[in-house]
Coordinates of C-alpha atoms (C1' of nucleotides) and ligand atoms in Angstrom, one line a residue:
Chain A
M11 CA -74.7 -27.9 85.3
A12 CA -74.3 -26.7 89.4
E13 CA -76.9 -26.5 91.5
R14 CA -78.6 -23.0 90.8
A15 CA -82.1 -24.7 92.6
R16 CA -81.0 -22.9 95.3
R17 CA -83.8 -19.8 96.6
I18 CA -82.8 -16.6 97.2
P19 CA -84.9 -14.5 99.6
E20 CA -85.7 -10.5 97.5
A21 CA -84.5 -9.4 100.9
T22 CA -81.1 -10.1 99.6
V23 CA -81.3 -10.0 96.7
A24 CA -82.2 -6.2 97.4
R25 CA -79.5 -6.1 98.7
L26 CA -75.9 -7.7 97.1
P27 CA -75.9 -5.4 94.7
V28 CA -75.0 -3.4 97.3
Y29 CA -72.1 -5.4 98.7
L30 CA -71.5 -5.4 94.9
R31 CA -70.5 -2.2 94.7
C32 CA -68.3 -2.8 98.1
L33 CA -66.7 -5.5 96.7
L34 CA -65.7 -2.9 94.1
E35 CA -63.9 0.4 96.3
L36 CA -62.6 -2.5 97.8
A37 CA -60.7 -4.0 94.8
E38 CA -59.7 -1.2 93.9
A39 CA -58.6 0.0 96.8
K40 CA -56.3 -3.2 96.3
I41 CA -57.6 -4.8 99.5
A42 CA -57.5 -8.7 98.8
T43 CA -59.4 -9.9 101.9
I44 CA -61.8 -8.9 104.4
S45 CA -64.6 -10.0 107.0
S46 CA -68.3 -10.0 106.9
E47 CA -67.4 -7.5 109.6
R48 CA -66.4 -5.5 107.7
L49 CA -68.2 -5.8 105.2
A50 CA -71.3 -4.7 106.5
E51 CA -70.1 -1.3 107.8
L52 CA -69.4 -0.7 104.8
A53 CA -73.0 -1.6 103.3
G54 CA -74.8 -0.3 106.1
V55 CA -75.5 -3.5 107.8
N56 CA -75.2 -5.5 109.8
A57 CA -72.6 -8.6 110.5
A58 CA -75.6 -12.0 111.0
K59 CA -76.6 -10.7 107.6
V60 CA -74.4 -9.7 105.7
R61 CA -72.9 -13.8 106.3
K62 CA -76.1 -15.3 105.6
D63 CA -76.6 -13.2 102.2
L64 CA -73.6 -14.4 100.9
S65 CA -74.2 -18.0 102.1
Y66 CA -77.2 -18.3 99.6
L67 CA -74.2 -17.9 96.7
G68 CA -72.3 -20.8 98.7
S69 CA -69.4 -21.0 101.0
Y70 CA -67.2 -18.9 99.1
G71 CA -65.3 -17.1 102.6
T72 CA -62.1 -19.2 104.8
R73 CA -63.4 -19.1 108.8
G74 CA -60.6 -17.1 110.7
V75 CA -60.3 -15.2 107.3
G76 CA -62.6 -13.8 105.9
Y77 CA -63.7 -13.4 102.6
D78 CA -61.1 -13.0 99.0
V79 CA -62.6 -9.3 97.1
E80 CA -62.2 -10.5 93.7
Y81 CA -63.3 -13.7 94.6
L82 CA -66.5 -12.9 96.1
L83 CA -67.0 -10.1 93.0
F84 CA -66.7 -12.9 90.2
Q85 CA -69.3 -15.2 92.2
M86 CA -71.8 -12.4 92.9
S87 CA -70.7 -10.7 89.2
R88 CA -72.1 -14.2 87.9
E89 CA -74.7 -14.3 89.6
L90 CA -76.6 -11.0 89.2
G91 CA -75.8 -12.2 85.6
L92 CA -73.5 -9.3 85.6
T93 CA -70.8 -11.2 83.0
Q94 CA -72.3 -10.0 79.9
D95 CA -74.3 -6.8 79.5
W96 CA -78.2 -6.1 79.2
P97 CA -79.5 -3.7 76.7
V98 CA -81.2 -1.1 78.0
V99 CA -84.7 1.0 75.9
I100 CA -86.2 4.1 77.1
V101 CA -89.3 4.8 76.8
G102 CA -90.2 8.1 76.9
V103 CA -87.5 11.0 75.9
G104 CA -88.8 14.0 78.1
N105 CA -86.6 16.3 80.5
L106 CA -86.2 12.6 83.1
G107 CA -85.8 9.8 80.0
Q108 CA -83.5 12.8 78.4
A109 CA -81.1 13.1 81.8
L110 CA -81.2 9.3 82.4
A111 CA -79.4 8.5 78.5
N112 CA -76.5 11.3 79.1
Y113 CA -76.0 9.3 82.3
G114 CA -73.2 7.1 81.0
G115 CA -73.4 5.1 84.4
F116 CA -75.2 2.0 83.0
T117 CA -73.3 2.0 79.8
D118 CA -70.6 1.0 82.9
R119 CA -71.6 -1.1 84.1
G120 CA -73.2 -3.3 81.3
F121 CA -76.9 -1.9 80.9
P122 CA -76.5 -0.2 77.4
I123 CA -78.5 2.6 76.3
A124 CA -79.2 0.5 72.7
A125 CA -82.1 2.5 72.2
L126 CA -84.9 5.1 73.3
V127 CA -88.2 5.7 72.4
D128 CA -90.9 7.8 71.6
A129 CA -95.1 8.3 70.6
D130 CA -94.0 11.9 69.6
R131 CA -92.6 12.4 66.0
A132 CA -91.2 15.7 66.7
K133 CA -89.0 13.8 69.2
V134 CA -87.9 11.3 66.4
G135 CA -84.8 11.4 64.8
Q136 CA -83.1 13.6 67.1
K137 CA -80.3 12.8 68.2
V138 CA -79.3 11.8 72.6
H139 CA -75.9 11.0 73.4
G140 CA -75.3 9.2 70.3
N141 CA -78.7 7.5 69.6
V142 CA -81.2 8.2 67.1
V143 CA -84.8 8.7 68.9
R144 CA -86.9 6.0 67.0
H145 CA -90.9 5.9 67.0
I146 CA -92.3 3.6 69.8
D147 CA -94.5 1.1 66.6
E148 CA -90.8 0.4 66.0
L149 CA -90.4 -1.0 69.0
P150 CA -90.6 -4.8 68.9
A151 CA -88.5 -4.3 65.8
I152 CA -85.9 -2.7 68.2
A153 CA -86.3 -5.4 70.1
A154 CA -86.0 -8.5 68.1
E155 CA -82.9 -6.5 66.5
V156 CA -80.9 -5.5 68.9
G157 CA -82.2 -8.3 71.7
I158 CA -83.2 -6.0 74.2
A159 CA -84.2 -7.4 78.3
I160 CA -85.0 -4.1 79.8
G161 CA -87.3 -1.7 79.2
I162 CA -87.4 2.1 81.3
I163 CA -90.2 3.2 81.1
A164 CA -90.3 6.9 81.2
T165 CA -93.0 9.5 79.9
P166 CA -96.6 10.5 81.5
A167 CA -98.0 8.2 83.8
G168 CA -100.8 8.0 82.0
A169 CA -99.2 7.1 78.9
A170 CA -97.0 3.6 81.9
Q171 CA -99.4 1.1 81.3
E172 CA -99.9 1.4 77.7
V173 CA -96.4 1.6 77.3
A174 CA -95.3 -1.6 79.8
D175 CA -97.9 -3.7 77.1
R176 CA -95.8 -2.4 74.3
L177 CA -93.1 -3.4 76.7
V178 CA -94.1 -7.5 77.8
A179 CA -95.1 -7.6 74.0
A180 CA -91.7 -6.5 72.1
G181 CA -90.4 -9.4 74.5
I182 CA -88.9 -6.9 76.7
A183 CA -89.9 -9.5 80.4
S184 CA -88.0 -6.5 82.6
I185 CA -89.1 -3.6 83.0
L186 CA -88.6 -0.5 85.7
N187 CA -90.9 2.0 85.3
F188 CA -90.3 5.9 87.2
A189 CA -94.1 7.1 85.8
P190 CA -96.4 7.6 89.1
A191 CA -98.8 4.9 88.3
V192 CA -99.0 2.2 88.8
I193 CA -98.9 -0.3 86.7
A194 CA -99.5 -3.8 86.0
V195 CA -97.6 -7.2 83.5
P196 CA -97.6 -10.6 83.9
P197 CA -96.3 -13.0 87.2
S198 CA -94.1 -14.0 83.5
T199 CA -91.9 -10.4 84.2
S200 CA -90.2 -7.8 86.3
L201 CA -91.6 -5.0 87.1
R202 CA -89.8 -2.2 90.1
K203 CA -90.9 1.2 90.1
V204 CA -88.7 4.3 90.9
D205 CA -91.8 6.4 92.7
L206 CA -89.6 10.2 94.0
A207 CA -92.4 11.9 95.6
V208 CA -93.8 8.4 96.7
E209 CA -90.2 8.8 98.5
L210 CA -90.8 12.5 99.6
Q211 CA -94.1 11.4 100.8
I212 CA -92.8 9.4 103.3
L213 CA -90.0 11.5 104.0
S214 CA -92.6 13.9 104.7
F215 CA -94.6 11.4 107.4
Y216 CA -92.1 11.1 109.4
Q217 CA -90.8 14.5 108.9
Q218 CA -94.2 16.2 110.7
R219 CA -94.3 12.8 113.6
R220 CA -91.0 14.4 114.2
S221 CA -91.9 18.1 115.1
G222 CA -95.3 17.4 114.8
S223 CA -95.9 15.7 118.5
I224 CA -93.6 12.9 120.5
A225 CA -93.7 10.0 119.2
V226 CA -91.6 9.5 115.9
G227 CA -91.0 6.9 113.6
P228 CA -89.0 4.3 113.2
E229 CA -85.7 5.9 110.7
R230 CA -83.0 3.9 107.8
A231 CA -80.2 4.5 109.0
A232 CA -77.1 3.2 107.7
N233 CA -78.4 1.6 104.1
Chain B
M18 CA -104.9 17.0 121.5
A19 CA -105.9 13.3 120.3
E20 CA -103.9 9.6 121.0
R21 CA -101.3 10.2 118.8
A22 CA -100.0 7.5 119.8
R23 CA -100.8 5.5 116.8
R24 CA -97.8 3.1 115.4
I25 CA -97.7 3.4 111.5
P26 CA -96.1 -0.1 110.0
E27 CA -93.2 1.0 107.7
A28 CA -94.7 -0.5 105.3
T29 CA -98.2 0.5 105.4
V30 CA -96.3 3.8 105.1
A31 CA -94.9 3.2 102.7
R32 CA -98.7 2.0 100.5
L33 CA -99.7 5.2 101.8
P34 CA -99.0 7.0 98.7
V35 CA -99.6 5.2 97.1
Y36 CA -103.2 5.2 98.0
L37 CA -103.3 9.0 98.1
R38 CA -102.8 8.9 95.0
C39 CA -105.3 6.1 93.6
L40 CA -107.9 8.5 95.6
L41 CA -106.9 12.2 93.8
E42 CA -107.4 10.4 91.1
L43 CA -111.2 9.2 92.2
A44 CA -112.0 12.6 93.2
E45 CA -111.0 14.0 90.1
A46 CA -113.3 11.8 88.1
K47 CA -115.8 13.1 90.7
I48 CA -116.4 9.0 91.7
A49 CA -117.6 10.1 95.8
T50 CA -117.2 6.2 97.9
I51 CA -114.8 3.0 97.0
S52 CA -114.6 0.1 98.4
S53 CA -111.0 -0.7 99.9
E54 CA -111.8 -4.0 96.8
R55 CA -111.5 -1.4 94.7
L56 CA -109.2 0.5 95.8
A57 CA -106.6 -2.6 95.9
E58 CA -107.2 -2.8 92.4
L59 CA -106.4 0.4 91.6
A60 CA -103.4 0.1 94.0
G61 CA -102.6 -2.7 92.7
V62 CA -102.0 -4.3 96.6
N63 CA -105.5 -7.0 98.1
A64 CA -108.2 -6.1 99.6
A65 CA -107.5 -7.3 103.1
K66 CA -103.8 -5.0 102.9
V67 CA -106.2 -2.1 102.2
R68 CA -108.3 -2.3 105.2
K69 CA -105.7 -3.5 107.3
D70 CA -103.1 -0.6 105.9
L71 CA -106.3 1.8 106.5
S72 CA -107.6 1.1 109.9
Y73 CA -104.4 2.4 110.6
L74 CA -105.4 5.9 110.3
G75 CA -109.2 5.5 111.8
S76 CA -111.7 3.6 111.3
Y77 CA -112.7 6.0 108.3
G78 CA -115.1 3.9 106.5
T79 CA -118.6 2.9 106.3
R80 CA -119.8 -0.8 106.3
G81 CA -121.8 -2.0 104.3
V82 CA -120.8 1.4 101.9
G83 CA -117.0 1.8 101.8
Y84 CA -114.8 4.9 102.2
D85 CA -116.1 8.2 101.5
V86 CA -113.1 8.9 99.1
E87 CA -112.8 13.4 100.0
Y88 CA -113.0 12.8 103.8
L89 CA -110.4 9.5 102.9
L90 CA -108.3 11.6 101.1
F91 CA -108.1 14.2 103.6
Q92 CA -107.6 13.0 106.4
M93 CA -104.8 11.1 104.8
S94 CA -103.0 13.9 103.8
R95 CA -103.5 15.0 107.1
E96 CA -101.5 11.7 108.4
L97 CA -98.8 12.2 105.5
G98 CA -98.3 15.2 106.3
L99 CA -99.4 17.3 103.5
T100 CA -100.8 19.8 104.6
Q101 CA -98.3 21.8 104.1
D102 CA -95.6 22.5 102.0
W103 CA -92.3 21.3 102.6
P104 CA -89.2 22.9 101.3
V105 CA -86.6 21.1 99.3
V106 CA -82.8 21.9 98.9
I107 CA -80.9 19.6 96.3
V108 CA -77.5 19.6 96.6
G109 CA -75.6 19.2 93.3
V110 CA -77.0 20.6 90.2
G111 CA -75.8 18.3 87.8
N112 CA -77.9 16.0 84.9
L113 CA -80.4 14.4 87.4
G114 CA -79.7 18.1 90.2
Q115 CA -80.8 19.6 86.9
A116 CA -83.7 17.5 85.2
L117 CA -85.5 17.7 89.3
A118 CA -85.0 20.7 89.2
N119 CA -87.1 21.4 85.9
Y120 CA -89.9 19.4 86.8
G121 CA -93.1 20.6 88.1
G122 CA -94.0 17.4 89.9
F123 CA -93.2 18.7 93.1
T124 CA -93.6 21.0 93.7
D125 CA -96.9 20.7 93.1
R126 CA -97.2 18.4 95.1
G127 CA -96.4 20.0 97.9
F128 CA -92.1 19.6 97.5
P129 CA -91.1 23.4 96.5
I130 CA -87.6 23.7 95.8
A131 CA -86.2 26.2 97.7
A132 CA -82.7 26.7 97.1
L133 CA -80.5 24.7 94.6
V134 CA -76.3 24.4 95.7
D135 CA -73.7 23.1 94.5
A136 CA -70.1 23.1 95.8
D137 CA -68.5 23.5 91.7
R138 CA -68.0 28.2 92.1
A139 CA -68.8 28.0 87.5
K140 CA -72.9 26.7 88.4
V141 CA -73.0 28.7 91.5
G142 CA -74.9 32.4 90.4
Q143 CA -76.7 30.0 87.4
K144 CA -80.4 30.5 86.9
V145 CA -82.0 26.6 86.6
H146 CA -86.0 27.4 86.6
G147 CA -86.1 30.3 87.9
N148 CA -84.1 29.0 91.5
V149 CA -80.3 30.4 91.4
V150 CA -78.0 28.4 92.1
R151 CA -75.6 28.9 95.9
H152 CA -72.4 28.0 97.1
I153 CA -72.3 25.1 99.4
D154 CA -71.4 26.6 102.3
E155 CA -75.1 29.1 102.7
L156 CA -76.5 25.2 103.4
P157 CA -76.5 26.6 107.2
A158 CA -78.2 30.4 107.0
I159 CA -80.2 28.8 103.4
A160 CA -82.0 26.4 105.5
A161 CA -82.1 28.5 107.9
E162 CA -83.6 31.5 106.5
V163 CA -85.9 29.0 103.7
G164 CA -86.7 26.8 106.8
I165 CA -86.0 23.9 104.6
A166 CA -87.6 20.5 105.7
I167 CA -86.0 18.3 102.8
G168 CA -83.0 17.3 101.6
I169 CA -81.8 16.3 97.8
I170 CA -78.0 14.8 97.1
A171 CA -77.7 14.6 94.0
T172 CA -73.7 14.6 93.4
P173 CA -71.7 12.0 92.9
A174 CA -71.4 9.1 95.0
G175 CA -67.9 10.3 97.1
A176 CA -69.4 13.6 98.1
A177 CA -72.4 11.6 99.7
Q178 CA -71.7 11.2 102.9
E179 CA -70.2 14.5 103.4
V180 CA -72.6 16.5 101.9
A181 CA -75.3 14.5 104.1
D182 CA -72.9 15.4 106.6
R183 CA -73.4 19.1 106.3
L184 CA -77.3 18.6 105.6
V185 CA -77.4 17.2 109.2
A186 CA -75.3 20.3 110.7
A187 CA -77.6 22.3 108.7
G188 CA -80.4 21.0 110.5
I189 CA -82.0 19.4 107.8
A190 CA -83.4 16.0 109.1
S191 CA -84.9 14.2 105.7
I192 CA -82.6 13.4 103.0
L193 CA -83.5 11.5 99.9
N194 CA -80.2 10.1 98.0
F195 CA -79.9 9.7 94.6
A196 CA -75.9 8.6 94.7
P197 CA -75.1 5.5 94.6
A198 CA -72.9 5.5 97.9
V199 CA -74.0 3.7 101.1
I200 CA -74.5 6.8 104.1
A201 CA -75.1 6.8 107.3
V202 CA -77.0 9.7 109.4
P203 CA -77.8 9.6 113.3
P204 CA -80.8 7.5 113.7
S205 CA -82.8 10.7 114.5
T206 CA -82.3 12.0 110.7
S207 CA -84.1 9.6 108.0
L208 CA -82.5 8.5 105.2
R209 CA -84.2 7.2 101.6
K210 CA -82.4 6.3 98.3
V211 CA -82.8 5.4 95.3
D212 CA -80.3 3.6 93.5
L213 CA -81.6 2.7 89.6
A214 CA -77.5 0.7 89.3
V215 CA -79.0 -1.5 91.9
E216 CA -82.7 -1.9 90.8
L217 CA -81.4 -2.3 87.2
Q218 CA -78.7 -5.1 88.5
I219 CA -82.5 -6.4 90.5
L220 CA -83.7 -7.8 87.2
S221 CA -81.0 -8.2 85.8
F222 CA -80.9 -11.1 88.9
Y223 CA -83.8 -12.0 87.7
Q224 CA -84.0 -12.1 84.4
Q225 CA -81.2 -14.4 84.0
R226 CA -82.4 -16.6 85.8
R227 CA -85.6 -16.8 83.5
S228 CA -83.0 -16.8 80.3
G229 CA -80.1 -19.3 81.7
S230 CA -82.1 -22.2 83.7
I231 CA -84.9 -23.4 85.3
A232 CA -85.9 -22.3 88.8
V233 CA -87.8 -18.8 88.2
G234 CA -87.4 -16.3 91.7
P235 CA -90.3 -14.4 92.8
E236 CA -91.4 -11.4 90.0
R237 CA -93.0 -8.3 91.5
A238 CA -96.5 -8.7 89.4
A239 CA -98.7 -5.5 89.7
N240 CA -96.4 -2.4 91.6
Chain C
dT11 C1' -47.1 -31.8 113.8
dA12 C1' -50.2 -29.6 117.4
dC13 C1' -52.2 -26.4 119.4
dC14 C1' -55.5 -22.0 119.8
dG15 C1' -57.3 -18.1 118.2
dC16 C1' -60.7 -16.3 114.6
dA17 C1' -64.6 -15.0 111.6
dC18 C1' -68.0 -18.5 108.7
dG19 C1' -71.5 -20.8 108.4
dT20 C1' -76.2 -22.1 109.6
dG21 C1' -79.5 -23.6 113.2
dT22 C1' -83.1 -21.3 116.1
dT23 C1' -85.4 -17.8 117.9
dC24 C1' -87.5 -13.7 117.8
dA25 C1' -90.1 -9.7 115.3
dC26 C1' -92.3 -8.2 111.7
dG27 C1' -96.3 -7.9 107.8
dT28 C1' -99.3 -10.6 105.2
dT29 C1' -103.5 -12.5 104.9
dC30 C1' -107.3 -15.5 106.3
dA31 C1' -112.4 -15.1 108.2
dC32 C1' -115.1 -13.2 110.4
dA33 C1' -118.3 -10.8 113.7
dT34 C1' -119.7 -6.2 113.2
dG35 C1' -122.6 -2.4 113.2
dG36 C1' -124.0 0.6 109.0
dT37 C1' -127.8 1.4 105.0
dG38 C1' -132.4 0.1 102.7
dC39 C1' -135.9 -1.9 101.4
dG40 C1' -140.0 -3.9 102.6
Chain D
dC19 C1' -139.9 -0.8 112.3
dG20 C1' -137.2 -5.3 111.2
dC21 C1' -134.2 -7.6 108.0
dA22 C1' -131.3 -9.1 104.8
dC23 C1' -127.2 -7.8 102.5
dC24 C1' -122.6 -5.7 101.9
dA25 C1' -118.1 -4.3 103.3
dT26 C1' -115.3 -2.9 106.7
dG27 C1' -113.0 -3.1 111.2
dT28 C1' -110.3 -7.0 113.9
dG29 C1' -108.5 -10.9 115.8
dA30 C1' -105.6 -14.8 115.2
dA31 C1' -103.1 -17.8 111.8
dC32 C1' -99.2 -18.3 108.6
dG33 C1' -95.3 -17.4 106.2
dT34 C1' -91.0 -14.5 105.5
dG35 C1' -86.3 -12.2 107.0
dA36 C1' -83.7 -10.2 110.9
dA37 C1' -81.0 -11.2 114.7
dC38 C1' -78.5 -13.7 118.3
dA39 C1' -75.1 -17.4 119.5
dC40 C1' -72.5 -21.1 118.6
dG41 C1' -70.0 -24.8 115.9
dT42 C1' -66.9 -25.4 113.0
dG43 C1' -63.2 -25.6 110.2
dC44 C1' -58.7 -22.9 108.9
dG45 C1' -54.8 -20.8 109.0
dG46 C1' -50.9 -19.4 112.4
dT47 C1' -47.7 -19.9 115.5
dA48 C1' -44.3 -23.0 118.1
Ligands
NAD303 N1 -88.0 14.7 86.0 C1 -87.7 14.6 86.5 O1 -87.4 15.2 87.5 C2 -88.8 13.4 87.0 C3 -89.0 13.1 88.1 C4 -89.6 12.6 88.7 C5 -90.4 11.6 88.3 N2 -90.3 11.8 87.0 C6 -91.8 10.9 85.8 O2 -91.3 11.0 84.5 C7 -91.9 10.3 84.4 C8 -91.3 11.7 82.7 O3 -90.7 13.0 82.9 P1 -90.5 14.0 82.5 O4 -89.8 14.7 82.6 O5 -89.1 13.3 81.0 O6 -92.1 14.1 81.1 P2 -91.8 14.5 79.9 O7 -93.2 15.6 79.9 O8 -90.6 15.7 80.2 O9 -91.5 13.8 79.3 C9 -92.2 12.9 78.9 C10 -92.2 12.7 77.4 O10 -93.2 11.3 77.0 C11 -93.1 11.2 75.9 N3 -95.1 10.2 75.8 C12 -95.5 10.1 75.8 N4 -96.6 9.7 75.4 C13 -96.1 8.8 74.9 C14 -96.0 7.0 74.9 N5 -97.6 6.2 75.2 N6 -95.5 6.2 74.2 C15 -94.0 6.6 74.0 N7 -93.7 7.8 74.2 C16 -94.5 9.5 75.0 C17 -93.1 12.6 75.4 O11 -93.4 12.5 73.9 C18 -92.3 13.1 76.3 O12 -91.0 13.1 74.8 C19 -93.0 11.6 84.4 O13 -94.0 10.6 84.3 C20 -93.4 12.0 85.2 O14 -93.6 11.4 86.8 C21 -89.8 13.1 86.6
NAD304 N1 -78.0 11.4 85.6 C1 -78.8 10.7 85.9 O1 -78.8 9.7 85.2 C2 -78.1 9.4 86.9 C3 -79.3 8.4 86.9 C4 -78.8 7.9 88.4 C5 -77.9 8.1 89.4 N2 -77.3 9.3 89.2 C6 -76.3 10.0 90.2 O2 -76.5 10.8 90.9 C7 -75.2 11.9 91.4 C8 -75.8 12.8 90.1 O3 -75.1 12.5 89.0 P1 -74.6 13.7 88.1 O4 -75.3 12.8 86.7 O5 -75.8 15.3 88.0 O6 -73.5 14.5 87.8 P2 -72.6 15.4 87.5 O7 -71.5 14.9 87.3 O8 -73.9 16.1 86.2 O9 -73.9 16.8 88.7 C9 -73.1 16.8 89.8 C10 -72.6 17.7 90.1 O10 -72.8 17.8 92.0 C11 -71.9 19.2 92.4 N3 -70.9 18.3 93.3 C12 -70.4 17.7 94.0 N4 -69.2 17.7 94.7 C13 -69.7 18.5 95.4 C14 -70.8 18.7 96.9 N5 -68.9 18.0 97.7 N6 -71.1 19.1 97.4 C15 -72.1 19.7 97.1 N7 -72.4 19.6 95.5 C16 -71.1 19.3 94.4 C17 -71.2 18.5 91.1 O11 -70.3 20.4 91.2 C18 -72.0 18.5 89.9 O12 -73.0 20.3 89.8 C19 -74.2 10.6 90.9 O13 -73.9 9.6 91.9 C20 -75.2 10.1 90.3 O14 -74.2 8.4 90.1 C21 -77.5 10.0 88.6

DNA sequence: TACCGCACGTGTTCACGTTCACATGGTGCG
DNA sequence: CGCACCATGTGAACGTGAACACGTGCGGTA
């Protein structure tokens, strides 16, 4: 095994998927090599940051030339763990949960929706996009049987913490939370959240600064 | 006018909505005062950060006691611009756009969905949750007539940049982008993005580090 | 084969945000 | 009325990530 001890900054990790998507587009357009400058433009960041970020993966570029798109794509996929599928369970098959289940974009990119669970007995047994909804009590069994890696919480906020606890108990160590609630998980678990209300309120803050008075806050343009 | 020149760090702005939600819960539970320590616990951060963040709003606490929930709620709402409604337009009434339109959580919190637009003539005229879908060409007219503040992009990635340009042209200066694409906007425009594929890939990265080898990357536990 | 130019890789500098620790000042009790 | 207690507010230390600038090495060319 190689020395995979390199620590990659969290900020860099968050940008890698963006680079990856740009590279996929380039590959599709049959572009063989890409300079940090051009890639930076596509990713909406500056060139120095691209080079720093990519250097954490290794020295995969060629000086005077740029990066080989295919090769970089491969290395980055490997680093991000995208050489294998990561089965996902969606908890809470309501308005949002169903929209996610019906969305093909995840399965395509290596995150197959392996199970849907809900606490509502009325929903159990329903079929959504080819998946039968099962009861959340079966979670440990489902997780063991399908090898679930990631849990998506799409329940009301009040149930989020309990659901998170159940996911953790079932051995699922990666959680994506859509519920507008702060939840706690053990340090060995990765937790990320998507909170639309928060996003809107952030926009509201800057909008008000802009319209209300003089001083304008910092915007995040490209990216 | 008061000295509203205080610059609030972006990181703080992103946390204010979280505090706000905690305070709303406290107010609902008829709790009159709250210490930074307790609020920190609810918000999933540490107490020093809470105090620093709140101090950007002003000195609204009482030493030896804590913060008055109602008063802080008021000040924070004002600062975030939540004393008024910010009408929202959703562009792209597909799978995601409809789910968002059907979701009551935005209107409740001061972000009424004032319009739905789509490029697909087949969708124009359809009614979703009480809103008639209109054609995107009407955007400037709609924006002027209803006073749209925020645009949500829920179209395929390929259309995202063009839609963003149209929103900007229509005078909408706050954009929330759900499409998996990097888009550029003028510096006077606020842009935030929600990218599920990116979130999943970030989880995948840490998951692989955990299962694959020794070294485990940094997790973000609570919040 | 030697030189030139170009873009990567990276040490360094700088800015921002987090954390710490404590002075400050308000509250309530004796 | 004075004292003890307690949580806020904040300067200062610290750490991380962003930006910069340039040394480095490779490919192309003559
Ligand atoms: N719908 C949206 O567009 C949208 C947008 C932003 C955020 N959200 C958030 O996403 C979450 C889900 O929203 P929604 O509109 O789908 O709500 P919903 O009420 O339509 O669906 C929630 C589902 O969760 C299930 N559920 C409740 N408690 C459960 C538990 N303990 N275990 C398992 N399942 C449980 C319910 O049976 C229901 O099927 C909410 O927290 C909401 O705030 C939704
Ligand atoms: N559905 C999900 O759960 C989900 C999850 C994550 C991300 N997304 C992203 O959200 C976006 C929308 O997803 P979806 O599933 O709703 O797609 P969809 O195909 O169901 O809907 C897209 C809608 O946008 C409209 N549209 C296309 N071009 C347009 C233009 N130029 N102007 C205005 N409208 C236009 C289409 O007519 C269609 O109604 C996609 O970028 C997708 O990747 C969706």
